[in-house]
Amino acid sequence: LVIRMRGYDEAGKDPSIKERSPREFLDDMRANISTTLAADAEAKQYPVSPFADSYVLSPEQLEAWDRDGFLHITNALPSELTAQLSGLSDAIAALPKADASVGHPWLIHHEKSRVDGSINICRVENYCKHNDAWGSIAFGIVQDLVSQAFREPAVLFKDKMNFKGPGGGNFRCHQDATAYATEDLATRHIS
């Protein structure tokens, strides 16, 4: 495909060819691309999940997921976004008090510090649908990756950000899957 596109580029530089609108090449380009993709799919050279819009899990990664039940993925998020994550988390921590009557549908939980008795934020829930940046992560790359691993569309059941401040409370080690993975709710769960 890259070589074919390079050919189009070089053909456009031939001074003996009458100047033409790029739109005149669209049908030929689409036909060639469709033919190439169909041939690749038939040869199973590039099995791409229908859920892969932002990051494509390799066959080896899918095998590892099937075998181990987890994946270690690096560089799935663009570096620009990675650099913003701390600030995006701070913005969630600074959300105004939850009040659905004025358009604040998120839930904000606080706890008392065992160190100095101050009341601090410990958890925010239901924010991804109401924050463009976190929504693009949750309903973009994360949903793409989970859907590919599950090999079916994945949905966000619950979004939650925990803040672990000095003297804050804690929970014993646990898995949320036992609360959510049921025949009535979902047969599979990932956190």
JSON list of C-alpha atoms in Angstrom, two decimals:
[
{"chain": "A", "resi": 1, "resn": "LEU", "atom": "CA", "xyz": [0.00, 0.00, 0.00]},
{"chain": "A", "resi": 2, "resn": "VAL", "atom": "CA", "xyz": [2.82, 2.43, 0.86]},
{"chain": "A", "resi": 3, "resn": "ILE", "atom": "CA", "xyz": [4.61, 1.68, -2.41]},
{"chain": "A", "resi": 4, "resn": "ARG", "atom": "CA", "xyz": [1.38, 2.22, -4.32]},
{"chain": "A", "resi": 5, "resn": "MET", "atom": "CA", "xyz": [0.85, 5.60, -2.60]},
{"chain": "A", "resi": 6, "resn": "ARG", "atom": "CA", "xyz": [4.45, 6.52, -3.42]},
{"chain": "A", "resi": 7, "resn": "GLY", "atom": "CA", "xyz": [3.68, 5.73, -7.08]},
{"chain": "A", "resi": 8, "resn": "TYR", "atom": "CA", "xyz": [0.75, 8.15, -7.00]},
{"chain": "A", "resi": 9, "resn": "ASP", "atom": "CA", "xyz": [3.04, 10.77, -5.51]},
{"chain": "A", "resi": 10, "resn": "GLU", "atom": "CA", "xyz": [5.69, 10.30, -8.19]},
{"chain": "A", "resi": 11, "resn": "ALA", "atom": "CA", "xyz": [3.11, 10.29, -11.00]},
{"chain": "A", "resi": 12, "resn": "GLY", "atom": "CA", "xyz": [1.92, 13.65, -9.78]},
{"chain": "A", "resi": 13, "resn": "LYS", "atom": "CA", "xyz": [5.40, 15.10, -10.37]},
{"chain": "A", "resi": 14, "resn": "ASP", "atom": "CA", "xyz": [5.54, 14.24, -14.10]},
{"chain": "A", "resi": 15, "resn": "PRO", "atom": "CA", "xyz": [5.54, 17.66, -15.87]},
{"chain": "A", "resi": 16, "resn": "SER", "atom": "CA", "xyz": [4.32, 16.14, -19.15]},
{"chain": "A", "resi": 17, "resn": "ILE", "atom": "CA", "xyz": [1.01, 15.14, -17.60]},
{"chain": "A", "resi": 18, "resn": "LYS", "atom": "CA", "xyz": [-1.78, 17.69, -17.85]},
{"chain": "A", "resi": 19, "resn": "GLU", "atom": "CA", "xyz": [-2.61, 19.15, -14.45]},
{"chain": "A", "resi": 20, "resn": "ARG", "atom": "CA", "xyz": [-5.51, 17.25, -12.90]},
{"chain": "A", "resi": 21, "resn": "SER", "atom": "CA", "xyz": [-7.49, 17.61, -9.76]},
{"chain": "A", "resi": 22, "resn": "PRO", "atom": "CA", "xyz": [-6.62, 15.11, -7.02]},
{"chain": "A", "resi": 23, "resn": "ARG", "atom": "CA", "xyz": [-10.31, 14.25, -6.94]},
{"chain": "A", "resi": 24, "resn": "GLU", "atom": "CA", "xyz": [-9.88, 12.60, -10.36]},
{"chain": "A", "resi": 25, "resn": "PHE", "atom": "CA", "xyz": [-7.67, 9.97, -8.71]},
{"chain": "A", "resi": 26, "resn": "LEU", "atom": "CA", "xyz": [-9.99, 9.15, -5.81]},
{"chain": "A", "resi": 27, "resn": "ASP", "atom": "CA", "xyz": [-11.89, 6.31, -7.47]},
{"chain": "A", "resi": 28, "resn": "ASP", "atom": "CA", "xyz": [-8.68, 4.62, -8.65]},
{"chain": "A", "resi": 29, "resn": "MET", "atom": "CA", "xyz": [-7.05, 5.05, -5.24]},
{"chain": "A", "resi": 30, "resn": "ARG", "atom": "CA", "xyz": [-10.11, 3.68, -3.40]},
{"chain": "A", "resi": 31, "resn": "ALA", "atom": "CA", "xyz": [-10.30, 0.70, -5.75]},
{"chain": "A", "resi": 32, "resn": "ASN", "atom": "CA", "xyz": [-6.61, -0.08, -5.28]},
{"chain": "A", "resi": 33, "resn": "ILE", "atom": "CA", "xyz": [-6.80, 0.28, -1.52]},
{"chain": "A", "resi": 34, "resn": "SER", "atom": "CA", "xyz": [-9.92, -1.90, -1.34]},
{"chain": "A", "resi": 35, "resn": "THR", "atom": "CA", "xyz": [-8.25, -4.55, -3.48]},
{"chain": "A", "resi": 36, "resn": "THR", "atom": "CA", "xyz": [-5.15, -4.50, -1.29]},
{"chain": "A", "resi": 37, "resn": "LEU", "atom": "CA", "xyz": [-7.13, -4.71, 1.95]},
{"chain": "A", "resi": 38, "resn": "ALA", "atom": "CA", "xyz": [-9.30, -7.51, 0.60]},
{"chain": "A", "resi": 39, "resn": "ALA", "atom": "CA", "xyz": [-6.22, -9.47, -0.51]},
{"chain": "A", "resi": 40, "resn": "ASP", "atom": "CA", "xyz": [-4.55, -8.92, 2.87]},
{"chain": "A", "resi": 41, "resn": "ALA", "atom": "CA", "xyz": [-7.69, -10.04, 4.72]},
{"chain": "A", "resi": 42, "resn": "GLU", "atom": "CA", "xyz": [-8.00, -13.10, 2.50]},
{"chain": "A", "resi": 43, "resn": "ALA", "atom": "CA", "xyz": [-4.36, -13.98, 3.10]},
{"chain": "A", "resi": 44, "resn": "LYS", "atom": "CA", "xyz": [-4.88, -13.18, 6.82]},
{"chain": "A", "resi": 45, "resn": "GLN", "atom": "CA", "xyz": [-1.72, -11.13, 6.83]},
{"chain": "A", "resi": 46, "resn": "TYR", "atom": "CA", "xyz": [-3.19, -8.33, 8.90]},
{"chain": "A", "resi": 47, "resn": "PRO", "atom": "CA", "xyz": [-6.08, -9.58, 11.02]},
{"chain": "A", "resi": 48, "resn": "VAL", "atom": "CA", "xyz": [-7.40, -6.32, 12.43]},
{"chain": "A", "resi": 49, "resn": "SER", "atom": "CA", "xyz": [-10.17, -6.32, 14.99]},
{"chain": "A", "resi": 50, "resn": "PRO", "atom": "CA", "xyz": [-13.29, -4.37, 14.07]},
{"chain": "A", "resi": 51, "resn": "PHE", "atom": "CA", "xyz": [-12.83, -2.72, 17.48]},
{"chain": "A", "resi": 52, "resn": "ALA", "atom": "CA", "xyz": [-9.34, -1.35, 16.72]},
{"chain": "A", "resi": 53, "resn": "ASP", "atom": "CA", "xyz": [-9.68, 2.36, 16.07]},
{"chain": "A", "resi": 54, "resn": "SER", "atom": "CA", "xyz": [-6.76, 3.68, 18.09]},
{"chain": "A", "resi": 55, "resn": "TYR", "atom": "CA", "xyz": [-4.39, 0.83, 18.95]},
{"chain": "A", "resi": 56, "resn": "VAL", "atom": "CA", "xyz": [-4.24, -2.63, 17.43]},
{"chain": "A", "resi": 57, "resn": "LEU", "atom": "CA", "xyz": [-3.47, -5.61, 19.63]},
{"chain": "A", "resi": 58, "resn": "SER", "atom": "CA", "xyz": [-1.12, -8.01, 17.86]},
{"chain": "A", "resi": 59, "resn": "PRO", "atom": "CA", "xyz": [-1.90, -11.73, 17.52]},
{"chain": "A", "resi": 60, "resn": "GLU", "atom": "CA", "xyz": [0.82, -12.34, 20.12]},
{"chain": "A", "resi": 61, "resn": "GLN", "atom": "CA", "xyz": [-0.82, -9.94, 22.56]},
{"chain": "A", "resi": 62, "resn": "LEU", "atom": "CA", "xyz": [-4.20, -11.62, 22.07]},
{"chain": "A", "resi": 63, "resn": "GLU", "atom": "CA", "xyz": [-2.57, -15.03, 22.67]},
{"chain": "A", "resi": 64, "resn": "ALA", "atom": "CA", "xyz": [-0.98, -13.68, 25.86]},
{"chain": "A", "resi": 65, "resn": "TRP", "atom": "CA", "xyz": [-4.36, -12.30, 26.99]},
{"chain": "A", "resi": 66, "resn": "ASP", "atom": "CA", "xyz": [-6.05, -15.64, 26.33]},
{"chain": "A", "resi": 67, "resn": "ARG", "atom": "CA", "xyz": [-3.29, -17.55, 28.12]},
{"chain": "A", "resi": 68, "resn": "ASP", "atom": "CA", "xyz": [-2.54, -15.23, 31.06]},
{"chain": "A", "resi": 69, "resn": "GLY", "atom": "CA", "xyz": [-5.66, -13.12, 31.52]},
{"chain": "A", "resi": 70, "resn": "PHE", "atom": "CA", "xyz": [-3.72, -9.85, 31.51]},
{"chain": "A", "resi": 71, "resn": "LEU", "atom": "CA", "xyz": [-1.62, -7.70, 29.19]},
{"chain": "A", "resi": 72, "resn": "HIS", "atom": "CA", "xyz": [1.23, -5.30, 29.82]},
{"chain": "A", "resi": 73, "resn": "ILE", "atom": "CA", "xyz": [0.85, -2.65, 27.12]},
{"chain": "A", "resi": 74, "resn": "THR", "atom": "CA", "xyz": [3.32, 0.20, 26.73]},
{"chain": "A", "resi": 75, "resn": "ASN", "atom": "CA", "xyz": [2.93, 3.36, 24.70]},
{"chain": "A", "resi": 76, "resn": "ALA", "atom": "CA", "xyz": [-0.77, 2.87, 23.96]},
{"chain": "A", "resi": 77, "resn": "LEU", "atom": "CA", "xyz": [-1.46, 6.48, 24.93]},
{"chain": "A", "resi": 78, "resn": "PRO", "atom": "CA", "xyz": [0.12, 9.26, 22.88]},
{"chain": "A", "resi": 79, "resn": "SER", "atom": "CA", "xyz": [2.97, 10.91, 24.79]},
{"chain": "A", "resi": 80, "resn": "GLU", "atom": "CA", "xyz": [1.14, 14.27, 24.68]},
{"chain": "A", "resi": 81, "resn": "LEU", "atom": "CA", "xyz": [-1.80, 12.70, 26.52]},
{"chain": "A", "resi": 82, "resn": "THR", "atom": "CA", "xyz": [0.44, 10.88, 28.99]},
{"chain": "A", "resi": 83, "resn": "ALA", "atom": "CA", "xyz": [2.02, 14.22, 29.89]},
{"chain": "A", "resi": 84, "resn": "GLN", "atom": "CA", "xyz": [-1.47, 15.62, 30.65]},
{"chain": "A", "resi": 85, "resn": "LEU", "atom": "CA", "xyz": [-2.76, 12.79, 32.88]},
{"chain": "A", "resi": 86, "resn": "SER", "atom": "CA", "xyz": [-1.72, 14.37, 36.18]},
{"chain": "A", "resi": 87, "resn": "GLY", "atom": "CA", "xyz": [-3.42, 17.65, 35.26]},
{"chain": "A", "resi": 88, "resn": "LEU", "atom": "CA", "xyz": [-6.51, 15.79, 34.06]},
{"chain": "A", "resi": 89, "resn": "SER", "atom": "CA", "xyz": [-6.67, 13.99, 37.41]},
{"chain": "A", "resi": 90, "resn": "ASP", "atom": "CA", "xyz": [-6.31, 17.30, 39.25]},
{"chain": "A", "resi": 91, "resn": "ALA", "atom": "CA", "xyz": [-9.26, 18.65, 37.24]},
{"chain": "A", "resi": 92, "resn": "ILE", "atom": "CA", "xyz": [-11.41, 15.72, 38.37]},
{"chain": "A", "resi": 93, "resn": "ALA", "atom": "CA", "xyz": [-10.37, 16.31, 41.99]},
{"chain": "A", "resi": 94, "resn": "ALA", "atom": "CA", "xyz": [-11.41, 19.97, 41.62]},
{"chain": "A", "resi": 95, "resn": "LEU", "atom": "CA", "xyz": [-14.93, 19.24, 40.34]},
{"chain": "A", "resi": 96, "resn": "PRO", "atom": "CA", "xyz": [-17.67, 21.13, 42.18]},
{"chain": "A", "resi": 97, "resn": "LYS", "atom": "CA", "xyz": [-19.87, 19.30, 44.65]},
{"chain": "A", "resi": 98, "resn": "ALA", "atom": "CA", "xyz": [-22.12, 16.75, 42.98]},
{"chain": "A", "resi": 99, "resn": "ASP", "atom": "CA", "xyz": [-25.61, 18.10, 42.36]},
{"chain": "A", "resi": 100, "resn": "ALA", "atom": "CA", "xyz": [-27.58, 16.62, 39.47]},
{"chain": "A", "resi": 101, "resn": "SER", "atom": "CA", "xyz": [-30.13, 19.46, 39.65]},
{"chain": "A", "resi": 102, "resn": "VAL", "atom": "CA", "xyz": [-27.46, 21.89, 38.38]},
{"chain": "A", "resi": 103, "resn": "GLY", "atom": "CA", "xyz": [-25.78, 19.51, 35.95]},
{"chain": "A", "resi": 104, "resn": "HIS", "atom": "CA", "xyz": [-23.18, 17.92, 38.26]},
{"chain": "A", "resi": 105, "resn": "PRO", "atom": "CA", "xyz": [-24.00, 14.20, 37.96]},
{"chain": "A", "resi": 106, "resn": "TRP", "atom": "CA", "xyz": [-20.68, 12.86, 39.27]},
{"chain": "A", "resi": 107, "resn": "LEU", "atom": "CA", "xyz": [-20.19, 11.47, 42.77]},
{"chain": "A", "resi": 108, "resn": "ILE", "atom": "CA", "xyz": [-17.46, 12.84, 45.01]},
{"chain": "A", "resi": 109, "resn": "HIS", "atom": "CA", "xyz": [-16.49, 11.01, 48.20]},
{"chain": "A", "resi": 110, "resn": "HIS", "atom": "CA", "xyz": [-14.38, 12.40, 51.05]},
{"chain": "A", "resi": 111, "resn": "GLU", "atom": "CA", "xyz": [-12.70, 10.88, 54.06]},
{"chain": "A", "resi": 112, "resn": "LYS", "atom": "CA", "xyz": [-11.07, 12.08, 57.26]},
{"chain": "A", "resi": 113, "resn": "SER", "atom": "CA", "xyz": [-7.26, 11.88, 57.37]},
{"chain": "A", "resi": 114, "resn": "ARG", "atom": "CA", "xyz": [-5.82, 9.81, 60.22]},
{"chain": "A", "resi": 115, "resn": "VAL", "atom": "CA", "xyz": [-2.77, 12.11, 60.15]},
{"chain": "A", "resi": 116, "resn": "ASP", "atom": "CA", "xyz": [-4.26, 15.54, 60.78]},
{"chain": "A", "resi": 117, "resn": "GLY", "atom": "CA", "xyz": [-8.05, 15.07, 60.81]},
{"chain": "A", "resi": 118, "resn": "SER", "atom": "CA", "xyz": [-8.58, 17.05, 57.60]},
{"chain": "A", "resi": 119, "resn": "ILE", "atom": "CA", "xyz": [-11.35, 16.06, 55.21]},
{"chain": "A", "resi": 120, "resn": "ASN", "atom": "CA", "xyz": [-9.92, 15.10, 51.81]},
{"chain": "A", "resi": 121, "resn": "ILE", "atom": "CA", "xyz": [-11.25, 13.81, 48.55]},
{"chain": "A", "resi": 122, "resn": "CYS", "atom": "CA", "xyz": [-10.82, 10.05, 48.23]},
{"chain": "A", "resi": 123, "resn": "ARG", "atom": "CA", "xyz": [-12.90, 9.04, 45.19]},
{"chain": "A", "resi": 124, "resn": "VAL", "atom": "CA", "xyz": [-14.79, 10.47, 42.22]},
{"chain": "A", "resi": 125, "resn": "GLU", "atom": "CA", "xyz": [-17.25, 8.42, 40.21]},
{"chain": "A", "resi": 126, "resn": "ASN", "atom": "CA", "xyz": [-19.35, 8.95, 37.06]},
{"chain": "A", "resi": 127, "resn": "TYR", "atom": "CA", "xyz": [-17.11, 11.53, 35.40]},
{"chain": "A", "resi": 128, "resn": "CYS", "atom": "CA", "xyz": [-16.08, 10.02, 32.04]},
{"chain": "A", "resi": 129, "resn": "LYS", "atom": "CA", "xyz": [-19.35, 10.88, 30.28]},
{"chain": "A", "resi": 130, "resn": "HIS", "atom": "CA", "xyz": [-19.09, 14.44, 31.56]},
{"chain": "A", "resi": 131, "resn": "ASN", "atom": "CA", "xyz": [-15.44, 15.23, 30.82]},
{"chain": "A", "resi": 132, "resn": "ASP", "atom": "CA", "xyz": [-14.25, 15.32, 27.19]},
{"chain": "A", "resi": 133, "resn": "ALA", "atom": "CA", "xyz": [-10.65, 14.33, 27.93]},
{"chain": "A", "resi": 134, "resn": "TRP", "atom": "CA", "xyz": [-11.45, 11.38, 30.20]},
{"chain": "A", "resi": 135, "resn": "GLY", "atom": "CA", "xyz": [-14.33, 10.42, 27.91]},
{"chain": "A", "resi": 136, "resn": "SER", "atom": "CA", "xyz": [-11.99, 10.22, 24.93]},
{"chain": "A", "resi": 137, "resn": "ILE", "atom": "CA", "xyz": [-9.69, 7.92, 26.93]},
{"chain": "A", "resi": 138, "resn": "ALA", "atom": "CA", "xyz": [-12.42, 5.68, 28.37]},
{"chain": "A", "resi": 139, "resn": "PHE", "atom": "CA", "xyz": [-14.55, 5.50, 25.22]},
{"chain": "A", "resi": 140, "resn": "GLY", "atom": "CA", "xyz": [-11.54, 5.57, 22.88]},
{"chain": "A", "resi": 141, "resn": "ILE", "atom": "CA", "xyz": [-8.32, 3.69, 23.54]},
{"chain": "A", "resi": 142, "resn": "VAL", "atom": "CA", "xyz": [-9.50, 1.82, 26.66]},
{"chain": "A", "resi": 143, "resn": "GLN", "atom": "CA", "xyz": [-12.72, 0.64, 25.05]},
{"chain": "A", "resi": 144, "resn": "ASP", "atom": "CA", "xyz": [-10.80, -0.32, 21.89]},
{"chain": "A", "resi": 145, "resn": "LEU", "atom": "CA", "xyz": [-8.29, -2.40, 23.84]},
{"chain": "A", "resi": 146, "resn": "VAL", "atom": "CA", "xyz": [-10.85, -4.16, 26.01]},
{"chain": "A", "resi": 147, "resn": "SER", "atom": "CA", "xyz": [-13.15, -4.86, 23.05]},
{"chain": "A", "resi": 148, "resn": "GLN", "atom": "CA", "xyz": [-10.26, -6.38, 21.15]},
{"chain": "A", "resi": 149, "resn": "ALA", "atom": "CA", "xyz": [-9.28, -8.57, 24.09]},
{"chain": "A", "resi": 150, "resn": "PHE", "atom": "CA", "xyz": [-12.91, -9.66, 24.63]},
{"chain": "A", "resi": 151, "resn": "ARG", "atom": "CA", "xyz": [-13.46, -9.91, 20.85]},
{"chain": "A", "resi": 152, "resn": "GLU", "atom": "CA", "xyz": [-16.80, -8.23, 21.28]},
{"chain": "A", "resi": 153, "resn": "PRO", "atom": "CA", "xyz": [-17.94, -4.71, 22.14]},
{"chain": "A", "resi": 154, "resn": "ALA", "atom": "CA", "xyz": [-17.04, -3.74, 25.70]},
{"chain": "A", "resi": 155, "resn": "VAL", "atom": "CA", "xyz": [-18.97, -1.17, 27.70]},
{"chain": "A", "resi": 156, "resn": "LEU", "atom": "CA", "xyz": [-17.96, 0.96, 30.65]},
{"chain": "A", "resi": 157, "resn": "PHE", "atom": "CA", "xyz": [-19.95, -0.26, 33.63]},
{"chain": "A", "resi": 158, "resn": "LYS", "atom": "CA", "xyz": [-18.50, 2.12, 36.19]},
{"chain": "A", "resi": 159, "resn": "ASP", "atom": "CA", "xyz": [-15.80, 4.78, 36.17]},
{"chain": "A", "resi": 160, "resn": "LYS", "atom": "CA", "xyz": [-14.02, 5.58, 39.38]},
{"chain": "A", "resi": 161, "resn": "MET", "atom": "CA", "xyz": [-10.85, 7.48, 40.28]},
{"chain": "A", "resi": 162, "resn": "ASN", "atom": "CA", "xyz": [-9.34, 6.85, 43.72]},
{"chain": "A", "resi": 163, "resn": "PHE", "atom": "CA", "xyz": [-7.17, 9.43, 45.46]},
{"chain": "A", "resi": 164, "resn": "LYS", "atom": "CA", "xyz": [-4.79, 8.05, 48.08]},
{"chain": "A", "resi": 165, "resn": "GLY", "atom": "CA", "xyz": [-3.75, 10.92, 50.32]},
{"chain": "A", "resi": 166, "resn": "PRO", "atom": "CA", "xyz": [-1.64, 10.76, 53.50]},
{"chain": "A", "resi": 167, "resn": "GLY", "atom": "CA", "xyz": [-3.61, 9.23, 56.33]},
{"chain": "A", "resi": 168, "resn": "GLY", "atom": "CA", "xyz": [-6.42, 8.21, 54.03]},
{"chain": "A", "resi": 169, "resn": "GLY", "atom": "CA", "xyz": [-8.43, 5.06, 54.40]},
{"chain": "A", "resi": 170, "resn": "ASN", "atom": "CA", "xyz": [-7.79, 1.87, 52.57]},
{"chain": "A", "resi": 171, "resn": "PHE", "atom": "CA", "xyz": [-9.43, -1.34, 51.57]},
{"chain": "A", "resi": 172, "resn": "ARG", "atom": "CA", "xyz": [-8.13, -4.84, 52.00]},
{"chain": "A", "resi": 173, "resn": "CYS", "atom": "CA", "xyz": [-7.00, -6.39, 48.73]},
{"chain": "A", "resi": 174, "resn": "HIS", "atom": "CA", "xyz": [-10.04, -7.36, 46.73]},
{"chain": "A", "resi": 175, "resn": "GLN", "atom": "CA", "xyz": [-11.39, -7.89, 43.22]},
{"chain": "A", "resi": 176, "resn": "ASP", "atom": "CA", "xyz": [-14.46, -5.95, 42.12]},
{"chain": "A", "resi": 177, "resn": "ALA", "atom": "CA", "xyz": [-15.27, -8.72, 39.64]},
{"chain": "A", "resi": 178, "resn": "THR", "atom": "CA", "xyz": [-17.12, -10.71, 42.28]},
{"chain": "A", "resi": 179, "resn": "ALA", "atom": "CA", "xyz": [-19.57, -7.83, 42.71]},
{"chain": "A", "resi": 180, "resn": "TYR", "atom": "CA", "xyz": [-20.14, -7.14, 39.01]},
{"chain": "A", "resi": 181, "resn": "ALA", "atom": "CA", "xyz": [-19.44, -10.29, 36.99]},
{"chain": "A", "resi": 182, "resn": "THR", "atom": "CA", "xyz": [-22.73, -12.13, 37.25]},
{"chain": "A", "resi": 183, "resn": "GLU", "atom": "CA", "xyz": [-25.06, -13.67, 34.72]},
{"chain": "A", "resi": 184, "resn": "ASP", "atom": "CA", "xyz": [-27.46, -10.77, 35.34]},
{"chain": "A", "resi": 185, "resn": "LEU", "atom": "CA", "xyz": [-24.92, -7.96, 34.83]},
{"chain": "A", "resi": 186, "resn": "ALA", "atom": "CA", "xyz": [-21.90, -9.12, 32.88]},
{"chain": "A", "resi": 187, "resn": "THR", "atom": "CA", "xyz": [-20.23, -12.46, 32.40]},
{"chain": "A", "resi": 188, "resn": "ARG", "atom": "CA", "xyz": [-16.78, -10.86, 32.16]},
{"chain": "A", "resi": 189, "resn": "HIS", "atom": "CA", "xyz": [-15.15, -8.02, 34.03]},
{"chain": "A", "resi": 190, "resn": "ILE", "atom": "CA", "xyz": [-11.90, -6.13, 33.70]},
{"chain": "A", "resi": 191, "resn": "SER", "atom": "CA", "xyz": [-10.35, -3.46, 35.92]}
]
